[in-house]
Amino acid sequence: MPIDPQAYRPETIIRSLGPDMWDLVVAADFPDARLRFRNDRAAAEIGLAGLTDDAWVRHFGRFDPLPDTLPQPLALRYHGHQFRVYNPDIGDGRGFTFAQMRGRDGRLMDLGTKGSGRTPWSRSGDGRLTLKGGVREILATEMLEALGVPTSRTLSLIETSEALDRGDEPSPTRGAVMVRLSHSHIRIGTFQRLAYLRDEANMRRLVGYVLGWLYDEPGDDPARLLTLVVNRAATLAASYMAAGFVHGVLNSDNINVTGESFDYGPWRFAPTWDPGFVAAYFDRDGLYAFGRQPEAIHWDVMQLASSLRLIADSGPLVAALEAFPARYQEAVAAAILWRLGVVGRDGEGDRALVQTVERALRTTGVGIDRFFFDAFGGVLPEEYGDAWAEVRAALAAYMPRNDRSHPYWSGEPCSMLIDEVEAIWAGIAERDDWSILAAKVAAIREMGAALAR
């Protein structure tokens, strides 16, 4: 049977939010649908790895409904701050929620799209995704998952044989439709919209939905929700730093309330520990630069707190919000020690080690991926000279989390810098060679296996 009856557990619970929260939409009718990427590792978690390629394309390129889940896609409504400017005219403009189901771990999962056509929120856009954008999202999600970042996963990429015009890249360019797997597409901006509309009834309903279905906690306490989101958001910010990742567009409509990174546009991995490194050419003021990402995510969570004031007193919300800096410091220490492959010792000592590592990376200009590869297990090679003496001494007090016996450690560090991203795309654009992408995904997953042991 193509759908695994033991693992496939469909849901429709998002519909309980009511039609004030979404619009029924219809997917675009694409000229063609050619399967370019299917993530069977992720699909196995929701019982769909057994789909034939024809069935895969029918569901994820033509959007025939999956059994017993949403009968029609939903474009979610939300607002958001975009580069700190409030925008009440946004929502799912080129995507929708296509299905819901339970994963093997019992958590609720959304299948969301990107490039599936116009919706009431498309404004002047065409509702489409470039094939290059889809390839870049595969690379981002695979790399981040391997590096321990809580992230959506790219489930499917299908080329649509449309020629798309884009003002900021060579056009016409090839079109695609993508499906992502995530624990939720409810954003901070979803709450901002209800606060803007002064819609108390739907705000309470949304708080209950997020607590009950996304956090598996009973009740509808806004302060409790904020505490949970603060913890998840601080962990996300910390994991970005440990990964050397720059999202590029940390607007409040791009931060979801389960703390998963998603929606990858102008992302980059920083070559070195440069706090001012930016991913988006249009981020001229460095608002979302590498070193400012914790500040940016904290600011976005502040907007959630402000929105919840519609139905809650400020005192408990302020208390929850003020926990972010301390929670971030704990999380960034844990994330960097994990990437170093050592076992944490105590809070103060761990934070001191992290500060020492960050300082050495910043002052020496050693590549982020190179350092974490060489230092995994807590021992620096001899070629790291006097500038690294303080790091070497600090690491000596730590026990390795595991050894370097995995074959990955006998090679070279797996990186994802922009030149390689462009080279992978060039092979596809010029020769329709998808083998380079497949090889890179395999290499990333090998790194992930080595790190996770």
Coordinates of C-alpha atoms in Angstrom, one line a residue:
M1 CA 0.0 0.0 0.0
P2 CA 1.6 3.3 -1.0
I3 CA 0.5 5.1 2.1
D4 CA 1.7 3.4 5.3
P5 CA -1.5 2.8 7.4
Q6 CA 0.6 2.5 10.6
A7 CA 2.4 5.8 10.2
Y8 CA -0.1 7.9 8.3
R9 CA -2.3 9.8 10.8
P10 CA -4.2 12.6 9.1
E11 CA -5.6 15.6 10.9
T12 CA -7.7 18.6 10.1
I13 CA -7.5 20.5 13.4
I14 CA -6.4 23.8 11.8
R15 CA -9.9 24.2 10.5
S16 CA -11.0 24.6 14.2
L17 CA -9.5 28.1 14.1
G18 CA -12.4 29.1 11.9
P19 CA -12.7 30.9 8.5
D20 CA -11.7 34.2 10.0
M21 CA -8.1 32.9 10.1
W22 CA -7.7 31.6 6.5
D23 CA -9.0 31.6 3.0
L24 CA -9.9 28.6 0.9
V25 CA -7.7 28.6 -2.2
V26 CA -7.0 26.5 -5.3
A27 CA -3.5 25.5 -6.5
A28 CA -2.2 26.8 -9.9
D29 CA -2.6 24.6 -12.9
F30 CA 1.0 24.1 -14.0
P31 CA 2.0 23.3 -17.6
D32 CA 4.1 20.4 -16.4
A33 CA 5.2 18.7 -13.2
R34 CA 8.6 17.1 -13.2
L35 CA 9.8 15.6 -9.9
R36 CA 13.2 16.9 -9.0
F37 CA 13.5 16.1 -5.2
R38 CA 11.7 13.9 -2.8
N39 CA 12.7 13.6 0.8
D40 CA 11.8 10.1 1.7
R41 CA 13.5 10.3 5.1
A42 CA 11.0 13.0 6.1
A43 CA 8.1 11.4 4.3
A44 CA 8.7 8.2 6.3
E45 CA 7.8 10.1 9.5
I46 CA 4.3 10.8 8.2
G47 CA 3.7 7.5 6.3
L48 CA 4.2 8.8 2.8
A49 CA 7.6 7.4 1.8
G50 CA 5.8 4.5 -0.1
L51 CA 4.2 6.9 -2.6
T52 CA 5.1 6.1 -6.2
D53 CA 6.6 9.0 -8.2
D54 CA 3.3 9.4 -10.1
A55 CA 1.3 9.6 -6.9
W56 CA 3.9 12.0 -5.4
V57 CA 3.5 14.3 -8.3
R58 CA -0.3 14.1 -8.2
H59 CA -0.3 15.1 -4.6
F60 CA 2.6 17.6 -4.4
G61 CA 2.6 19.0 -7.9
R62 CA -1.2 18.9 -8.8
F63 CA -2.3 19.0 -5.2
D64 CA -4.9 16.3 -5.2
P65 CA -6.0 16.0 -1.5
L66 CA -4.3 13.4 0.6
P67 CA -6.8 11.0 2.2
D68 CA -8.8 12.3 5.3
T69 CA -6.9 15.5 5.7
L70 CA -7.8 19.0 4.4
P71 CA -10.2 18.7 1.5
Q72 CA -9.0 22.1 0.1
P73 CA -5.9 24.2 0.8
L74 CA -5.9 27.1 3.2
A75 CA -4.1 30.4 2.8
L76 CA -3.4 31.7 6.3
R77 CA -4.0 35.3 7.2
Y78 CA -1.4 37.3 9.2
H79 CA 0.3 40.7 9.5
G80 CA 3.8 41.5 10.4
H81 CA 6.7 43.9 10.9
Q82 CA 8.9 43.8 7.8
F83 CA 12.3 45.4 8.6
R84 CA 10.5 47.0 11.6
V85 CA 7.7 48.5 9.5
Y86 CA 4.3 47.2 10.2
N87 CA 2.4 45.7 7.2
P88 CA -1.3 44.8 7.6
D89 CA -1.6 43.7 3.9
I90 CA 0.2 40.4 3.9
G91 CA -0.7 36.7 4.3
D92 CA 0.1 33.5 2.4
G93 CA 0.7 35.0 -1.0
R94 CA 2.4 32.2 -2.8
G95 CA 1.7 29.2 -0.5
F96 CA -0.9 27.5 1.5
T97 CA -1.4 24.8 4.1
F98 CA -2.2 21.7 2.1
A99 CA -2.5 19.0 4.8
Q100 CA -2.0 18.2 8.5
M101 CA -1.0 14.9 10.1
R102 CA 0.8 13.4 13.1
G103 CA 4.4 12.5 12.9
R104 CA 5.8 9.3 14.3
D105 CA 6.5 11.2 17.5
G106 CA 2.9 12.2 17.8
R107 CA 3.5 15.9 17.1
L108 CA 1.2 17.8 14.7
M109 CA 2.7 18.4 11.3
D110 CA 1.7 20.8 8.5
L111 CA 2.5 20.4 4.9
G112 CA 2.9 23.9 3.5
T113 CA 3.7 25.0 0.0
K114 CA 5.8 27.6 -1.7
G115 CA 5.1 28.7 -5.3
S116 CA 1.7 27.0 -5.5
G117 CA -0.1 30.0 -7.1
R118 CA -1.9 33.2 -6.4
T119 CA -4.1 33.7 -3.3
P120 CA -6.1 36.7 -2.0
W121 CA -2.8 37.8 -0.4
S122 CA -0.6 37.7 -3.5
R123 CA -0.9 41.5 -4.2
S124 CA 1.1 42.1 -7.3
G125 CA 3.0 38.9 -7.1
D126 CA 2.6 35.9 -9.4
G127 CA 2.4 33.3 -6.6
R128 CA 5.3 31.3 -8.1
L129 CA 8.7 30.1 -7.0
T130 CA 11.8 29.9 -9.0
L131 CA 13.5 26.6 -9.4
K132 CA 16.7 28.2 -8.1
G133 CA 14.8 29.3 -5.0
G134 CA 13.6 25.8 -4.4
V135 CA 17.1 24.3 -4.8
R136 CA 18.4 26.9 -2.3
E137 CA 15.7 25.9 0.2
I138 CA 16.7 22.2 -0.1
L139 CA 20.3 23.1 0.6
A140 CA 19.4 25.4 3.5
T141 CA 17.1 23.0 5.3
E142 CA 19.3 19.9 4.8
M143 CA 22.4 21.8 6.2
L144 CA 20.5 23.3 9.1
E145 CA 19.0 20.0 10.1
A146 CA 22.4 18.4 10.1
L147 CA 23.8 21.2 12.2
G148 CA 21.1 20.8 14.9
V149 CA 19.0 23.9 14.0
P150 CA 15.3 23.4 14.5
T151 CA 14.0 23.9 11.0
S152 CA 11.3 23.1 8.5
R153 CA 12.3 20.4 6.0
T154 CA 12.0 20.4 2.3
L155 CA 9.7 17.5 1.5
S156 CA 9.3 17.9 -2.3
L157 CA 10.5 20.1 -5.2
I158 CA 8.7 19.8 -8.6
E159 CA 9.6 21.8 -11.7
T160 CA 6.6 23.3 -13.4
S161 CA 7.9 24.3 -16.8
E162 CA 7.0 27.9 -16.4
A163 CA 9.3 30.8 -17.4
L164 CA 9.2 33.3 -14.6
D165 CA 10.3 37.0 -14.7
R166 CA 12.2 38.3 -11.7
G167 CA 13.6 41.8 -11.4
D168 CA 16.6 40.9 -9.2
E169 CA 17.9 37.8 -11.1
P170 CA 18.4 36.7 -14.7
S171 CA 15.0 36.2 -16.3
P172 CA 13.1 34.4 -17.6
T173 CA 14.0 31.6 -15.2
R174 CA 12.6 28.2 -14.5
G175 CA 9.6 27.8 -12.2
A176 CA 8.9 25.2 -9.4
V177 CA 6.6 24.3 -6.6
M178 CA 7.9 23.2 -3.2
V179 CA 6.3 21.5 -0.2
R180 CA 7.8 21.9 3.3
L181 CA 7.2 19.8 6.4
S182 CA 6.9 21.8 9.6
H183 CA 5.3 21.6 13.0
S184 CA 3.3 24.7 12.3
H185 CA 2.9 27.7 10.1
I186 CA 1.4 29.9 12.8
R187 CA 3.5 33.0 13.0
I188 CA 4.0 35.8 15.4
G189 CA 2.3 37.9 12.7
T190 CA -0.8 35.7 13.0
F191 CA -1.2 37.1 16.6
Q192 CA -0.3 40.6 15.4
R193 CA -3.2 40.6 13.0
L194 CA -5.7 39.7 15.7
A195 CA -4.4 42.4 18.0
Y196 CA -4.6 44.9 15.1
L197 CA -8.3 43.9 14.6
R198 CA -8.9 43.9 18.3
D199 CA -10.4 40.4 17.9
E200 CA -10.4 39.0 21.4
A201 CA -12.4 35.9 20.7
N202 CA -10.1 34.7 17.9
M203 CA -7.1 35.6 19.9
R204 CA -8.2 33.4 22.8
R205 CA -9.0 30.6 20.3
L206 CA -5.6 30.9 18.7
V207 CA -3.8 30.8 22.1
G208 CA -5.7 27.7 23.0
Y209 CA -4.9 26.1 19.6
V210 CA -1.2 26.8 19.9
L211 CA -1.0 25.6 23.5
G212 CA -3.1 22.5 23.1
W213 CA -2.1 21.3 19.6
L214 CA 1.4 22.6 19.1
Y215 CA 2.7 22.4 22.7
D216 CA 0.5 19.7 24.1
E217 CA -0.4 21.8 27.1
P218 CA -4.0 22.3 28.3
G219 CA -5.4 25.8 28.9
D220 CA -5.4 29.2 27.3
D221 CA -3.0 31.2 29.4
P222 CA -1.3 33.8 27.3
A223 CA 1.7 34.2 29.7
R224 CA 2.3 30.5 29.5
L225 CA 2.3 30.6 25.7
L226 CA 4.7 33.5 25.7
T227 CA 7.1 31.6 28.1
L228 CA 7.1 28.6 25.7
V229 CA 7.7 30.8 22.6
V230 CA 10.5 32.7 24.4
N231 CA 12.3 29.4 25.2
R232 CA 11.9 28.1 21.6
A233 CA 12.9 31.4 20.0
A234 CA 16.0 31.8 22.2
T235 CA 17.0 28.3 21.2
L236 CA 16.5 29.1 17.5
A237 CA 18.6 32.3 17.8
A238 CA 21.4 30.3 19.6
S239 CA 21.4 27.5 17.0
Y240 CA 21.8 30.1 14.2
M241 CA 24.9 31.4 15.8
A242 CA 26.4 28.0 16.4
A243 CA 25.7 27.0 12.8
G244 CA 27.2 30.3 11.5
F245 CA 23.9 30.9 9.7
V246 CA 22.3 34.1 8.6
H247 CA 18.6 33.9 7.8
G248 CA 18.4 37.3 6.1
V249 CA 14.8 38.2 6.7
L250 CA 13.8 37.8 10.4
N251 CA 10.6 39.7 10.1
S252 CA 7.8 38.9 12.6
D253 CA 5.8 37.1 9.9
N254 CA 8.8 34.8 9.4
I255 CA 9.1 33.7 13.0
N256 CA 6.7 30.9 13.9
V257 CA 5.5 30.1 17.4
T258 CA 7.1 26.6 17.5
G259 CA 10.5 28.0 17.2
E260 CA 11.4 26.4 13.8
S261 CA 13.3 28.3 11.2
F262 CA 11.6 28.4 7.8
D263 CA 11.0 30.4 4.6
Y264 CA 14.6 30.7 3.2
G265 CA 15.1 33.6 0.9
P266 CA 18.4 35.4 0.9
W267 CA 20.2 33.1 3.4
R268 CA 23.9 32.7 3.8
F269 CA 26.4 30.8 5.9
A270 CA 29.0 33.2 7.3
P271 CA 32.6 32.2 6.2
T272 CA 34.1 33.7 9.4
W273 CA 32.8 34.9 12.7
D274 CA 31.9 38.4 11.4
P275 CA 29.0 39.9 13.4
G276 CA 28.3 42.4 10.6
F277 CA 27.9 39.8 7.9
V278 CA 24.6 40.1 6.1
A279 CA 22.7 37.7 3.8
A280 CA 20.3 40.1 2.0
Y281 CA 21.7 42.8 -0.4
F282 CA 18.8 45.0 0.6
D283 CA 19.6 44.8 4.3
R284 CA 21.7 48.0 4.0
D285 CA 21.6 48.8 7.7
G286 CA 22.5 45.3 8.8
L287 CA 19.3 44.9 10.8
Y288 CA 19.5 41.1 10.4
A289 CA 23.3 40.7 10.3
F290 CA 24.9 37.6 11.8
G291 CA 25.6 39.1 15.2
R292 CA 22.3 40.9 15.5
Q293 CA 20.1 37.8 15.0
P294 CA 19.4 37.2 18.7
E295 CA 18.4 40.9 19.1
A296 CA 16.1 40.6 16.0
I297 CA 14.4 37.5 17.2
H298 CA 14.0 38.9 20.7
W299 CA 12.4 42.0 19.1
D300 CA 10.0 39.8 17.2
V301 CA 9.0 38.0 20.4
M302 CA 8.3 41.4 22.0
Q303 CA 5.7 41.9 19.2
L304 CA 4.0 38.7 20.3
A305 CA 4.0 40.0 23.9
S306 CA 2.5 43.2 22.7
S307 CA -0.2 41.4 20.8
L308 CA -1.1 39.2 23.7
R309 CA -1.8 42.4 25.8
L310 CA -5.2 42.3 24.0
I311 CA -6.3 39.5 26.4
A312 CA -3.7 39.5 29.2
D313 CA -2.2 41.8 31.9
S314 CA 1.2 43.1 31.2
G315 CA 3.0 41.9 34.4
P316 CA 3.2 38.2 33.6
L317 CA 4.0 38.9 29.9
V318 CA 6.9 41.2 30.8
A319 CA 8.2 38.6 33.2
A320 CA 8.1 36.0 30.5
L321 CA 9.8 38.3 28.0
E322 CA 12.6 39.3 30.3
A323 CA 13.7 35.7 30.5
F324 CA 14.9 35.7 26.8
P325 CA 18.5 37.0 27.4
A326 CA 19.3 34.4 30.1
R327 CA 17.6 31.6 28.1
Y328 CA 19.6 32.6 25.0
Q329 CA 22.9 32.5 26.9
E330 CA 22.1 29.0 28.1
A331 CA 21.0 27.9 24.7
V332 CA 24.0 29.3 22.8
A333 CA 26.4 27.6 25.2
A334 CA 24.6 24.3 24.7
A335 CA 24.6 24.7 20.9
I336 CA 28.3 25.6 20.6
L337 CA 29.4 22.8 23.0
W338 CA 27.3 20.4 21.0
R339 CA 29.0 21.4 17.8
L340 CA 32.4 21.1 19.5
G341 CA 31.5 17.6 20.5
V342 CA 32.1 18.0 24.2
V343 CA 29.9 17.6 27.3
G344 CA 28.9 20.7 29.2
R345 CA 30.2 21.1 32.7
D346 CA 28.5 24.1 34.5
G347 CA 26.7 27.2 33.3
E348 CA 29.4 29.8 34.2
G349 CA 32.3 27.7 32.8
D350 CA 30.4 26.8 29.7
R351 CA 29.6 30.5 29.0
A352 CA 33.2 31.4 29.5
L353 CA 34.3 28.8 27.0
V354 CA 31.8 30.1 24.4
Q355 CA 33.1 33.6 24.9
T356 CA 36.6 32.5 24.5
V357 CA 35.8 30.6 21.3
E358 CA 33.8 33.5 19.8
R359 CA 36.6 35.9 20.6
A360 CA 39.3 33.7 18.9
L361 CA 37.1 33.1 15.9
R362 CA 36.5 36.8 15.5
T363 CA 40.1 38.0 15.9
T364 CA 41.9 35.2 13.9
G365 CA 39.5 35.0 11.0
V366 CA 39.6 31.2 11.0
G367 CA 36.7 29.7 9.1
I368 CA 33.7 28.7 11.2
D369 CA 33.3 25.3 9.6
R370 CA 37.0 24.6 9.6
F371 CA 37.3 25.4 13.3
F372 CA 34.4 23.3 14.5
F373 CA 35.6 20.4 12.3
D374 CA 39.1 20.5 13.6
A375 CA 38.1 21.0 17.3
F376 CA 35.4 18.3 17.4
G377 CA 36.0 16.2 20.5
G378 CA 37.7 19.1 22.3
V379 CA 41.3 18.9 21.1
L380 CA 42.8 21.5 18.7
P381 CA 45.4 20.4 16.2
E382 CA 49.0 21.7 16.8
E383 CA 48.8 24.1 13.8
Y384 CA 46.4 26.3 15.8
G385 CA 49.0 28.6 17.3
D386 CA 49.4 31.0 20.2
A387 CA 46.2 32.9 19.3
W388 CA 44.3 29.8 20.3
A389 CA 46.1 29.1 23.5
E390 CA 43.2 30.3 25.7
V391 CA 40.7 28.1 23.7
R392 CA 43.0 25.1 24.0
A393 CA 43.3 25.5 27.7
A394 CA 39.6 26.0 28.2
L395 CA 38.8 22.9 26.1
A396 CA 41.2 20.7 28.2
A397 CA 38.6 20.7 31.0
Y398 CA 35.9 19.1 28.9
M399 CA 35.2 15.5 28.1
P400 CA 34.4 14.5 24.5
R401 CA 30.7 13.7 23.7
N402 CA 31.9 11.0 21.3
D403 CA 35.0 10.1 19.4
R404 CA 36.0 10.9 15.8
S405 CA 35.7 7.3 14.5
H406 CA 32.9 8.2 12.0
P407 CA 34.3 8.3 8.4
Y408 CA 33.2 12.0 8.1
W409 CA 36.1 13.0 10.4
S410 CA 38.7 11.6 8.1
G411 CA 37.8 14.0 5.3
E412 CA 37.2 17.7 5.0
P413 CA 34.5 19.8 6.7
C414 CA 31.2 20.1 4.9
S415 CA 30.3 23.7 4.3
M416 CA 27.6 25.6 2.4
L417 CA 29.1 28.9 1.4
I418 CA 27.6 31.0 -1.4
D419 CA 30.1 30.0 -4.1
E420 CA 29.2 26.3 -3.7
V421 CA 25.5 27.1 -3.8
E422 CA 25.9 29.0 -7.0
A423 CA 28.0 26.2 -8.5
I424 CA 25.3 23.6 -7.7
W425 CA 22.7 25.8 -9.3
A426 CA 25.0 26.4 -12.4
G427 CA 25.2 22.6 -13.0
I428 CA 21.4 22.5 -13.0
A429 CA 20.8 25.6 -15.0
E430 CA 23.5 24.9 -17.7
R431 CA 23.5 21.1 -18.0
D432 CA 20.3 20.0 -16.1
D433 CA 22.7 18.0 -13.9
W434 CA 21.0 17.1 -10.6
S435 CA 23.7 14.7 -9.5
I436 CA 25.7 17.6 -7.9
L437 CA 22.7 18.4 -5.7
A438 CA 22.2 14.8 -4.8
A439 CA 25.8 14.3 -3.9
K440 CA 25.8 17.4 -1.7
V441 CA 22.6 16.3 0.2
A442 CA 24.3 12.9 0.8
A443 CA 27.5 14.7 2.1
I444 CA 25.4 16.9 4.4
R445 CA 23.5 13.9 5.8
E446 CA 26.8 12.1 6.5
M447 CA 28.0 15.2 8.5
G448 CA 24.7 15.2 10.4
A449 CA 25.1 11.5 11.3
A450 CA 28.6 12.2 12.6
L451 CA 27.5 15.2 14.7
A452 CA 24.5 13.4 16.1
R453 CA 26.2 10.2 17.3

